[in-house]
mmCIF file of C-alpha atoms in Angstrom:
data_model
loop_
_atom_site.group_PDB
_atom_site.id
_atom_site.type_symbol
_atom_site.label_atom_id
_atom_site.label_comp_id
_atom_site.label_asym_id
_atom_site.label_seq_id
_atom_site.Cartn_x
_atom_site.Cartn_y
_atom_site.Cartn_z
ATOM 1 C CA MET A 611 36.695 -18.462 -10.506
ATOM 2 C CA LYS A 612 33.818 -15.996 -10.185
ATOM 3 C CA LYS A 613 31.002 -15.852 -12.745
ATOM 4 C CA GLU A 614 30.816 -12.595 -14.669
ATOM 5 C CA VAL A 615 27.734 -10.385 -14.811
ATOM 6 C CA LEU A 616 28.068 -7.893 -17.643
ATOM 7 C CA VAL A 617 26.656 -4.408 -17.153
ATOM 8 C CA PHE A 618 26.188 -2.507 -20.399
ATOM 9 C CA ILE A 619 27.330 1.097 -20.012
ATOM 10 C CA PHE A 620 27.214 4.073 -22.366
ATOM 11 C CA ASN A 621 27.456 7.835 -22.111
ATOM 12 C CA GLY A 622 24.560 8.956 -19.943
ATOM 13 C CA TYR A 623 23.639 5.593 -18.433
ATOM 14 C CA ALA A 624 21.589 5.841 -15.231
ATOM 15 C CA ASP A 625 24.274 4.748 -12.745
ATOM 16 C CA TRP A 626 21.928 4.516 -9.737
ATOM 17 C CA GLU A 627 19.761 1.876 -11.430
ATOM 18 C CA SER A 628 22.535 -0.689 -11.116
ATOM 19 C CA ALA A 629 24.052 0.486 -7.816
ATOM 20 C CA TYR A 630 22.104 -1.792 -5.452
ATOM 21 C CA ILE A 631 22.565 -4.967 -7.475
ATOM 22 C CA CYS A 632 26.194 -4.388 -8.420
ATOM 23 C CA SER A 633 27.259 -3.816 -4.817
ATOM 24 C CA GLU A 634 25.516 -7.051 -3.797
ATOM 25 C CA LEU A 635 26.987 -9.060 -6.681
ATOM 26 C CA ASN A 636 30.492 -7.841 -5.854
ATOM 27 C CA GLU A 637 30.325 -8.965 -2.201
ATOM 28 C CA LEU A 638 33.319 -11.171 -1.386
ATOM 29 C CA GLU A 639 31.197 -14.199 -0.479
ATOM 30 C CA THR A 640 29.222 -14.329 -3.753
ATOM 31 C CA ASP A 641 30.100 -16.405 -6.809
ATOM 32 C CA TYR A 642 29.822 -13.323 -9.036
ATOM 33 C CA ILE A 643 31.842 -10.357 -10.206
ATOM 34 C CA VAL A 644 30.579 -7.332 -12.127
ATOM 35 C CA LYS A 645 32.290 -6.387 -15.383
ATOM 36 C CA THR A 646 31.363 -3.536 -17.686
ATOM 37 C CA LEU A 647 30.610 -3.860 -21.388
ATOM 38 C CA SER A 648 30.204 -1.091 -23.945
ATOM 39 C CA LEU A 649 30.074 -0.576 -27.691
ATOM 40 C CA ASP A 650 33.779 0.369 -27.592
ATOM 41 C CA LYS A 651 36.535 0.743 -25.004
ATOM 42 C CA GLU A 652 36.398 4.535 -24.791
ATOM 43 C CA PRO A 653 35.623 5.908 -21.302
ATOM 44 C CA LYS A 654 31.901 6.381 -20.597
ATOM 45 C CA ILE A 655 30.399 9.036 -18.338
ATOM 46 C CA SER A 656 27.243 8.175 -16.407
ATOM 47 C CA MET A 657 24.388 10.575 -15.648
ATOM 48 C CA GLY A 658 25.930 11.022 -12.217
ATOM 49 C CA GLY A 659 29.296 11.975 -13.711
ATOM 50 C CA PHE A 660 31.205 8.755 -13.034
ATOM 51 C CA ARG A 661 33.872 8.138 -15.680
ATOM 52 C CA ILE A 662 34.264 4.419 -16.375
ATOM 53 C CA ILE A 663 36.617 2.587 -18.736
ATOM 54 C CA PRO A 664 34.725 -0.520 -19.960
ATOM 55 C CA ASP A 665 36.211 -3.944 -19.280
ATOM 56 C CA TYR A 666 34.940 -5.265 -22.607
ATOM 57 C CA ASP A 667 33.472 -4.050 -25.851
ATOM 58 C CA ILE A 668 31.009 -5.866 -28.099
ATOM 59 C CA SER A 669 33.859 -7.484 -30.055
ATOM 60 C CA ASP A 670 35.735 -9.058 -27.123
ATOM 61 C CA TYR A 671 33.258 -9.916 -24.362
ATOM 62 C CA PRO A 672 33.391 -13.443 -22.836
ATOM 63 C CA LYS A 673 30.651 -15.642 -24.292
ATOM 64 C CA ASN A 674 30.097 -17.591 -21.053
ATOM 65 C CA PHE A 675 28.880 -14.724 -18.870
ATOM 66 C CA SER A 676 26.120 -15.313 -16.302
ATOM 67 C CA MET A 677 23.813 -12.335 -16.867
ATOM 68 C CA LEU A 678 23.520 -9.178 -18.948
ATOM 69 C CA LEU A 679 22.271 -5.994 -17.258
ATOM 70 C CA LEU A 680 20.849 -3.291 -19.506
ATOM 71 C CA ILE A 681 20.627 -0.042 -17.557
ATOM 72 C CA GLY A 682 18.400 2.873 -18.512
ATOM 73 C CA GLY A 683 19.396 6.168 -20.028
ATOM 74 C CA TYR A 684 18.342 8.505 -22.826
ATOM 75 C CA ALA A 685 20.593 6.866 -25.447
ATOM 76 C CA TRP A 686 18.023 4.045 -25.744
ATOM 77 C CA MET A 687 15.399 6.569 -26.868
ATOM 78 C CA LYS A 688 17.690 7.780 -29.653
ATOM 79 C CA GLN A 689 18.556 4.218 -30.793
ATOM 80 C CA LYS A 690 22.233 4.859 -29.967
ATOM 81 C CA ASN A 691 22.624 1.452 -28.303
ATOM 82 C CA ASN A 692 21.259 -0.768 -31.076
ATOM 83 C CA ALA A 693 24.686 -2.346 -31.680
ATOM 84 C CA ILE A 694 24.254 -4.243 -28.373
ATOM 85 C CA LEU A 695 21.573 -6.383 -30.055
ATOM 86 C CA PRO A 696 23.958 -9.257 -31.039
ATOM 87 C CA VAL A 697 25.029 -9.575 -27.377
ATOM 88 C CA VAL A 698 21.368 -9.718 -26.308
ATOM 89 C CA GLU A 699 20.735 -12.309 -29.050
ATOM 90 C CA HIS A 700 23.656 -14.391 -27.781
ATOM 91 C CA ALA A 701 22.339 -14.246 -24.227
ATOM 92 C CA VAL A 702 18.779 -15.204 -25.149
ATOM 93 C CA LYS A 703 19.917 -17.993 -27.486
ATOM 94 C CA HIS A 704 22.105 -19.485 -24.732
ATOM 95 C CA HIS A 705 19.538 -19.037 -21.927
ATOM 96 C CA ILE A 706 21.608 -16.376 -20.196
ATOM 97 C CA SER A 707 19.394 -13.989 -18.284
ATOM 98 C CA VAL A 708 18.937 -10.412 -19.478
ATOM 99 C CA ALA A 709 17.809 -7.792 -16.943
ATOM 100 C CA ALA A 710 16.542 -4.501 -18.407
ATOM 101 C CA ILE A 711 15.335 -1.440 -16.538
ATOM 102 C CA ARG A 712 13.516 1.705 -17.701
ATOM 103 C CA ASN A 713 14.357 2.647 -21.318
ATOM 104 C CA ALA A 714 16.343 -0.571 -21.744
ATOM 105 C CA ALA A 715 13.058 -2.457 -21.197
ATOM 106 C CA ASN A 716 11.634 -0.461 -24.125
ATOM 107 C CA PHE A 717 14.591 -1.646 -26.229
ATOM 108 C CA MET A 718 13.736 -5.240 -25.306
ATOM 109 C CA ALA A 719 10.096 -4.572 -26.243
ATOM 110 C CA GLU A 720 10.977 -2.992 -29.585
ATOM 111 C CA ASN A 721 13.086 -6.018 -30.508
ATOM 112 C CA GLY A 722 10.361 -8.559 -29.733
ATOM 113 C CA TYR A 723 11.778 -10.067 -26.540
ATOM 114 C CA LEU A 724 8.766 -9.096 -24.421
ATOM 115 C CA ASP A 725 5.964 -10.019 -26.838
ATOM 116 C CA THR A 726 5.208 -13.410 -25.270
ATOM 117 C CA ILE A 727 6.399 -13.086 -21.664
ATOM 118 C CA ARG A 728 5.198 -11.217 -18.587
ATOM 119 C CA HIS A 729 7.094 -7.963 -18.155
ATOM 120 C CA SER A 730 7.063 -4.464 -16.732
ATOM 121 C CA GLY A 731 8.307 -1.009 -17.688
ATOM 122 C CA ASN A 732 7.562 2.621 -16.974
ATOM 123 C CA THR A 733 3.954 2.403 -18.247
ATOM 124 C CA LEU A 734 2.293 0.469 -21.052
ATOM 125 C CA GLU A 735 1.544 3.698 -22.921
ATOM 126 C CA TYR A 736 5.140 4.862 -22.644
ATOM 127 C CA MET A 737 6.484 1.480 -23.754
ATOM 128 C CA LYS A 738 4.222 1.519 -26.815
ATOM 129 C CA SER A 739 5.320 5.067 -27.678
ATOM 130 C CA GLN A 740 9.001 4.092 -27.463
ATOM 131 C CA ALA A 741 8.665 0.650 -29.089
ATOM 132 C CA PRO A 742 6.424 0.866 -32.193
ATOM 133 C CA HIS A 743 6.990 -2.822 -33.073
ATOM 134 C CA TYR A 744 6.026 -4.040 -29.585
ATOM 135 C CA LYS A 745 3.221 -6.624 -29.494
ATOM 136 C CA GLY A 746 3.219 -7.620 -25.820
ATOM 137 C CA ASP A 747 0.395 -5.417 -24.484
ATOM 138 C CA SER A 748 -1.469 -8.337 -22.908
ATOM 139 C CA ASN A 749 1.650 -9.431 -20.986
ATOM 140 C CA PHE A 750 2.454 -6.023 -19.480
ATOM 141 C CA LEU A 751 2.118 -5.998 -15.670
ATOM 142 C CA GLN A 752 1.773 -2.877 -13.563
ATOM 143 C CA LYS A 753 4.490 -4.041 -11.179
ATOM 144 C CA GLN A 754 7.799 -2.522 -10.194
ATOM 145 C CA ALA A 755 9.790 -5.486 -11.541
ATOM 146 C CA VAL A 756 8.940 -8.786 -13.227
ATOM 147 C CA CYS A 757 10.959 -11.927 -13.968
ATOM 148 C CA ASP A 758 9.785 -14.367 -16.657
ATOM 149 C CA SER A 759 11.615 -16.737 -19.005
ATOM 150 C CA ASP A 760 15.144 -15.585 -18.079
ATOM 151 C CA ILE A 761 14.236 -11.912 -18.653
ATOM 152 C CA ILE A 762 13.876 -9.394 -15.833
ATOM 153 C CA THR A 763 12.244 -6.028 -16.498
ATOM 154 C CA ALA A 764 11.620 -3.033 -14.259
ATOM 155 C CA ASN A 765 10.463 0.548 -14.393
ATOM 156 C CA GLY A 766 12.695 3.510 -13.695
ATOM 157 C CA THR A 767 11.569 3.895 -10.076
ATOM 158 C CA ALA A 768 12.355 0.273 -9.228
ATOM 159 C CA SER A 769 16.114 0.015 -8.644
ATOM 160 C CA LEU A 770 15.519 -1.920 -5.416
ATOM 161 C CA GLU A 771 12.907 -4.238 -6.903
ATOM 162 C CA PHE A 772 15.132 -4.766 -9.951
ATOM 163 C CA ALA A 773 17.982 -5.762 -7.639
ATOM 164 C CA ARG A 774 15.706 -8.057 -5.631
ATOM 165 C CA GLU A 775 14.484 -9.894 -8.755
ATOM 166 C CA ILE A 776 18.067 -10.372 -9.943
ATOM 167 C CA MET A 777 19.168 -11.606 -6.510
ATOM 168 C CA LEU A 778 16.276 -14.078 -6.415
ATOM 169 C CA TYR A 779 16.969 -15.261 -9.963
ATOM 170 C CA LEU A 780 20.679 -15.846 -9.254
ATOM 171 C CA LYS A 781 19.927 -17.284 -5.783
ATOM 172 C CA LEU A 782 22.477 -14.832 -4.425
ATOM 173 C CA LYS A 783 21.231 -15.419 -0.856
ATOM 174 C CA SER A 784 18.346 -17.242 0.767
ATOM 175 C CA VAL A 785 14.873 -15.850 0.014
ATOM 176 C CA GLU A 786 14.619 -14.779 3.659
ATOM 177 C CA LYS A 787 17.916 -12.861 3.521
ATOM 178 C CA ILE A 788 16.910 -11.198 0.237
ATOM 179 C CA ASP A 789 13.557 -10.147 1.721
ATOM 180 C CA GLU A 790 15.333 -8.813 4.807
ATOM 181 C CA TRP A 791 17.789 -6.881 2.612
ATOM 182 C CA TYR A 792 14.946 -5.449 0.524
ATOM 183 C CA LYS A 793 12.860 -4.339 3.516
ATOM 184 C CA PHE A 794 15.868 -2.733 5.202
ATOM 185 C CA ASN A 795 16.782 -0.741 2.073
ATOM 186 C CA LYS A 796 13.156 0.157 1.296
ATOM 187 C CA LEU A 797 12.056 1.136 4.800
ATOM 188 C CA GLY A 798 15.295 2.161 6.508
ATOM 189 C CA PHE A 799 15.942 2.312 10.242
ATOM 190 C CA TYR A 800 12.998 4.451 11.216
ATOM 191 C CA LYS A 801 9.294 4.426 10.497
ATOM 192 C CA ARG A 802 7.639 7.724 9.736
#
């Protein structure tokens, strides 16, 4: 039976930020399968216009999932996703990895999850403006993506690096194959 990775979706989620990692996780030869989670079971429409019916809502998700992906979008800035906090709490308490990109990283910062670990985000100034209770300034790294203590963070321009960190964390492939995959997707077929 495949291990479930839950991707939190909501109206206006940034669909491209999870595209690279979800397609890799759903490969036939992996031990993983992607399932969607939302605050309710109503269809959600991504920034790109994809209409998705969530597999689970916050009242019926499986408690033994393998990872929680928090994808960016403007709803985080308006505190419309705060009801996901108990799921994040469950994951952290049970040492289940949480991967957060762009504004979702600010949500993690605002709720104290990044105060004592190395992390990234759009910029330190932006994170502080979006997360007034954040106390992790000294642990902020100017890197595309960072993994520390079961939490992966990335900025909004780092979909590939976000995917790479998740693949490395889950040992989805050998380090060499992950590096090869990353370079191919980053650089393409042709050099400029």
